[in-house]
GROMACS .gro file of C-alpha atoms in nm:
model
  187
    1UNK     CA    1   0.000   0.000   0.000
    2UNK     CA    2   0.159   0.370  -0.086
    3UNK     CA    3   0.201   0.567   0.205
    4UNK     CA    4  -0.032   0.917   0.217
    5UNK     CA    5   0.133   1.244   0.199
    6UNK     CA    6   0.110   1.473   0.468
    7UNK     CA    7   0.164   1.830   0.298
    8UNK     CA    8   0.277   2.122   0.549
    9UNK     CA    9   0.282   2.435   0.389
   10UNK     CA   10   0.471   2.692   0.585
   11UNK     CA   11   0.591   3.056   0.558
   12UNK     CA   12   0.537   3.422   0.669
   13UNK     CA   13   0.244   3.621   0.650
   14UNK     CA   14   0.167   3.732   0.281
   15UNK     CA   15   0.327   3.439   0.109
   16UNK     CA   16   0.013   3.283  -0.019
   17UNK     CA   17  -0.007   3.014   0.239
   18UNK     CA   18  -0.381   2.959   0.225
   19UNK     CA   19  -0.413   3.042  -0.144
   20UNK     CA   20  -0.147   2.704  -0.198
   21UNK     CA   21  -0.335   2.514   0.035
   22UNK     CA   22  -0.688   2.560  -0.127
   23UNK     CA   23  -0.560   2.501  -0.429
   24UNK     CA   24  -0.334   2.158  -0.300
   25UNK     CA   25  -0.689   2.090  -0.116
   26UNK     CA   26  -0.926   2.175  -0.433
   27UNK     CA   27  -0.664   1.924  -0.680
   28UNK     CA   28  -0.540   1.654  -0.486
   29UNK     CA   29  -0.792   1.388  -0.442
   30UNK     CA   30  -0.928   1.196  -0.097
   31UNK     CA   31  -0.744   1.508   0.099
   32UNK     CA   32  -0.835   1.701   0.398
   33UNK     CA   33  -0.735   2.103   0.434
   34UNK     CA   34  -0.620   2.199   0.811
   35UNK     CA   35  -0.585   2.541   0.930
   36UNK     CA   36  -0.359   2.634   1.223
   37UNK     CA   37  -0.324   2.959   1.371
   38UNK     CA   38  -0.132   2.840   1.671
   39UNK     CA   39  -0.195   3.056   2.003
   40UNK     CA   40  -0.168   3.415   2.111
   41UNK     CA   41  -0.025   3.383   2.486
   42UNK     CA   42   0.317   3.467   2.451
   43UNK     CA   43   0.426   3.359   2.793
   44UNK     CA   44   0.561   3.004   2.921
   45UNK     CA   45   0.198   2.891   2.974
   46UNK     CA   46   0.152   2.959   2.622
   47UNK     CA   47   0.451   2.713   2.542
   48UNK     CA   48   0.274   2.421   2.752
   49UNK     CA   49  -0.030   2.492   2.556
   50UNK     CA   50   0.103   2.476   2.220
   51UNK     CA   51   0.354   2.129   2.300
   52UNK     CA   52  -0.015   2.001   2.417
   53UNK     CA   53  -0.189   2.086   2.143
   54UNK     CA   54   0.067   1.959   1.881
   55UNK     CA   55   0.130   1.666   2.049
   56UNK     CA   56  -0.230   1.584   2.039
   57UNK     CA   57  -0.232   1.639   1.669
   58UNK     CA   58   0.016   1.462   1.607
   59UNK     CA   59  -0.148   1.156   1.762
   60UNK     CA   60  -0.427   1.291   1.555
   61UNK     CA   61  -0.250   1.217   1.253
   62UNK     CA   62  -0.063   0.874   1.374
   63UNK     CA   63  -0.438   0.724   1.382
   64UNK     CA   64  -0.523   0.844   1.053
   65UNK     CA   65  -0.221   0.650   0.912
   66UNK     CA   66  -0.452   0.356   0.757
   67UNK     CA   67  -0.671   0.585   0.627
   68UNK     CA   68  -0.570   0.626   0.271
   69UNK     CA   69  -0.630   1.038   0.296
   70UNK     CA   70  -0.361   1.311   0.216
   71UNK     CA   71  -0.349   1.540   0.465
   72UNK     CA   72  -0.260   1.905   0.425
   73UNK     CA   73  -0.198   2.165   0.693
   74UNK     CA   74  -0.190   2.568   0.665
   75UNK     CA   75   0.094   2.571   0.937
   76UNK     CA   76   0.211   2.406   1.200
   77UNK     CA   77   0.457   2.386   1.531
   78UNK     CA   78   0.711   2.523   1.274
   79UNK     CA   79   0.574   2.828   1.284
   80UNK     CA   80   0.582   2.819   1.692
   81UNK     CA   81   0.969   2.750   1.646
   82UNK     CA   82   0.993   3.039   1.431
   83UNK     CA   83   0.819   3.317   1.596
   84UNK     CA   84   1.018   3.198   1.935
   85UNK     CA   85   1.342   3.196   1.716
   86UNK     CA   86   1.274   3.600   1.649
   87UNK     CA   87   1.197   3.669   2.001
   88UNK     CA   88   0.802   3.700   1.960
   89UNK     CA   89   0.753   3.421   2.229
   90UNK     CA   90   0.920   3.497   2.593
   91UNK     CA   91   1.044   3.151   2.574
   92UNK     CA   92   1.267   2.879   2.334
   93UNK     CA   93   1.062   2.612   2.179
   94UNK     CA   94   1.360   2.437   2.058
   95UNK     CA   95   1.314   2.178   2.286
   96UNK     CA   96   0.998   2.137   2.217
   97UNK     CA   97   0.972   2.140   1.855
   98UNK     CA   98   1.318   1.858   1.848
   99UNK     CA   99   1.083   1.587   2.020
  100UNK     CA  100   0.758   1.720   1.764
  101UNK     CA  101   1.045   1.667   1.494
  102UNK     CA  102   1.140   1.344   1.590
  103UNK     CA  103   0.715   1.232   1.642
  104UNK     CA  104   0.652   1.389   1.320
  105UNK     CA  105   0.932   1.215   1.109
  106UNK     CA  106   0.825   0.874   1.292
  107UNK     CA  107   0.425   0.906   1.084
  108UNK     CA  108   0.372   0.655   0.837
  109UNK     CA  109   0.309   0.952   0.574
  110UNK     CA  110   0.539   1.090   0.291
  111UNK     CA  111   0.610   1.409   0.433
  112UNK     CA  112   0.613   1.728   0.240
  113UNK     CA  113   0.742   2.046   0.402
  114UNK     CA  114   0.655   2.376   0.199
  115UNK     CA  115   0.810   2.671   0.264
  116UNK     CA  116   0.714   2.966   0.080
  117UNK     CA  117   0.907   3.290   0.012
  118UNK     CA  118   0.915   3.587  -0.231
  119UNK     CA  119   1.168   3.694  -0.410
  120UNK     CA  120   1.088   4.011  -0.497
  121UNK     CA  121   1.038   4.179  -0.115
  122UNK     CA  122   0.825   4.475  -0.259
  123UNK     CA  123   0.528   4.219  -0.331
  124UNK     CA  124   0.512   4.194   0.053
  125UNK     CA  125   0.402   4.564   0.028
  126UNK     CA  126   0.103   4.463  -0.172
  127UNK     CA  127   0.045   4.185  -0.006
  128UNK     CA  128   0.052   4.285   0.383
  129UNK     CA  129  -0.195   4.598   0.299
  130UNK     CA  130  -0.450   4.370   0.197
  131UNK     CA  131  -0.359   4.157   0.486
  132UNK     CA  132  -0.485   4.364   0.741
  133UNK     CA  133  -0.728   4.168   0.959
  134UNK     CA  134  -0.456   3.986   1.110
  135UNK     CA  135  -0.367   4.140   1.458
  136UNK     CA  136  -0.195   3.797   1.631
  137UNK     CA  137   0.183   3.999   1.514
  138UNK     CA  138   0.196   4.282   1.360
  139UNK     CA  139   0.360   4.254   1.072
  140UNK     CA  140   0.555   4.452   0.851
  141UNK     CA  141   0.774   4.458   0.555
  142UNK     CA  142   1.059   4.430   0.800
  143UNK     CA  143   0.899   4.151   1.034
  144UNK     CA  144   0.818   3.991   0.716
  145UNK     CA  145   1.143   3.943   0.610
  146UNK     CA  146   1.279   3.856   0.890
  147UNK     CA  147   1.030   3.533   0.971
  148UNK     CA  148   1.093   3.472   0.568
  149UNK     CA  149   1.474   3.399   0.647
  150UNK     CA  150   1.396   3.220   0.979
  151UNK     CA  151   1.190   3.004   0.778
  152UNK     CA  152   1.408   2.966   0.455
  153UNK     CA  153   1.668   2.864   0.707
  154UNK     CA  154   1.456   2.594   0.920
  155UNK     CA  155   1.406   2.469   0.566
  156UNK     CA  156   1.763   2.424   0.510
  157UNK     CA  157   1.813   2.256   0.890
  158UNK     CA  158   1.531   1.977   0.795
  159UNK     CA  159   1.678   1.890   0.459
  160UNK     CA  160   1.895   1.690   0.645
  161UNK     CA  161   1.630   1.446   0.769
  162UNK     CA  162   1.384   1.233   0.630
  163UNK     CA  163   1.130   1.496   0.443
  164UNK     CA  164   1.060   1.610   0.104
  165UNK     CA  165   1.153   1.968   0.188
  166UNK     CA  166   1.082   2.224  -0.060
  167UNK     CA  167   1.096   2.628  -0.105
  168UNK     CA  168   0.874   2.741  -0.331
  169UNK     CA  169   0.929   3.127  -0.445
  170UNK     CA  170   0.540   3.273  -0.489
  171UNK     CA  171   0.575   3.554  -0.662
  172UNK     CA  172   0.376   3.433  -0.958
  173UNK     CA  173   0.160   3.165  -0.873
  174UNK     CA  174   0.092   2.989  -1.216
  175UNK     CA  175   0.447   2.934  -1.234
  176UNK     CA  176   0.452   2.769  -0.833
  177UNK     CA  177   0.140   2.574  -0.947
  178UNK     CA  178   0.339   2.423  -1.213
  179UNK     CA  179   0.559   2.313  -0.981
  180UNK     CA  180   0.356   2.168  -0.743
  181UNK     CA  181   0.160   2.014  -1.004
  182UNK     CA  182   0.507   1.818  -1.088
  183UNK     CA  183   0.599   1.718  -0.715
  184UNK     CA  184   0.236   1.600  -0.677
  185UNK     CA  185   0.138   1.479  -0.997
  186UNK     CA  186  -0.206   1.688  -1.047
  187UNK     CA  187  -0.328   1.693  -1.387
   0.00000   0.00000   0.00000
């Protein structure tokens, strides 16, 4: 029996996270579309709750294994990493997010991790004014490009283990479709 994919797309605010995952969730067959937003306490209770939450999820997704369903998430505990990487958290999730790592890598799935970047900075511009009704972080060109290089290099720390990990520029979206379409063989 082929394995499912799990598909985790990943990135900072602007990117086109949720445009990639509804279209990943609108062409890939027998698939289910999660949306994360993580939590807002920034504190050390707020660590507790999010290494509970993704630790339940992640048993979540170990009993789905037999299920023949790709799953695709709109973030993740990757994004907790991140934000406490740049100092938006008062703690380190490092710990943390090594033992989600290792839990995650141990699924029965093909893992894909998506990050997603632009390369042209001034699209963030565009982007993050129509972006507005987020008030979690404020974000900003700068902010932006900051969590875009913490994330571009988590990327290059996990291509070391056992995912498919991929950065995937989206400053023109037909042209990332076409590569998705490749890596996941939509039609």
């Amino acid at each position: 029996m082929n394995k499912s994919r799990m598909i985790i797309i990943e990135g900072p605010q602007g990117t086109g996270k949720t445009t990639l995952a509804n279209y990943l969730r609108e062409n890939i067959a027998s698939s289910n579309l999660y949306r994360l937003s993580g939590q807002k306490e920034k504190t050390i209770a707020g660590k507790k709750k999010s290494e509970e939450m993704y630790r339940y999820l992640l048993q979540y997704i170990k009993q789905m294994e037999t299920i023949p369903m790709d799953l695709i998430f709109d973030r993740t505990f990757f994004s907790e990493e991140v934000y406490a990487r740049l100092g938006y958290k008062e703690y380190s999730f490092t710990d943390v997010y090594e033992k989600l790592l290792d839990l995650l890598e141990s699924c029965h799935y093909e893992i894909y991790l998506i990050f997603l970047y632009l390369e042209n900075t001034e699209l963030y511009q565009k982007r993050l004014a129509r972006d507005s009704h987020h008030n979690y972080q404020s974000f900003s060109i700068d902010s932006s490009l900051a969590q875009q290089n913490a994330y571009l290099n988590l990327a290059q720390e996990l291509e070391s283990r056992s995912f498919h990990v991929l950065k995937v520029p989206m400053d023109d979206f037909p042209t990332s479709y076409q590569l998705l379409k490749k890596t996941f063989q939509i039609k």
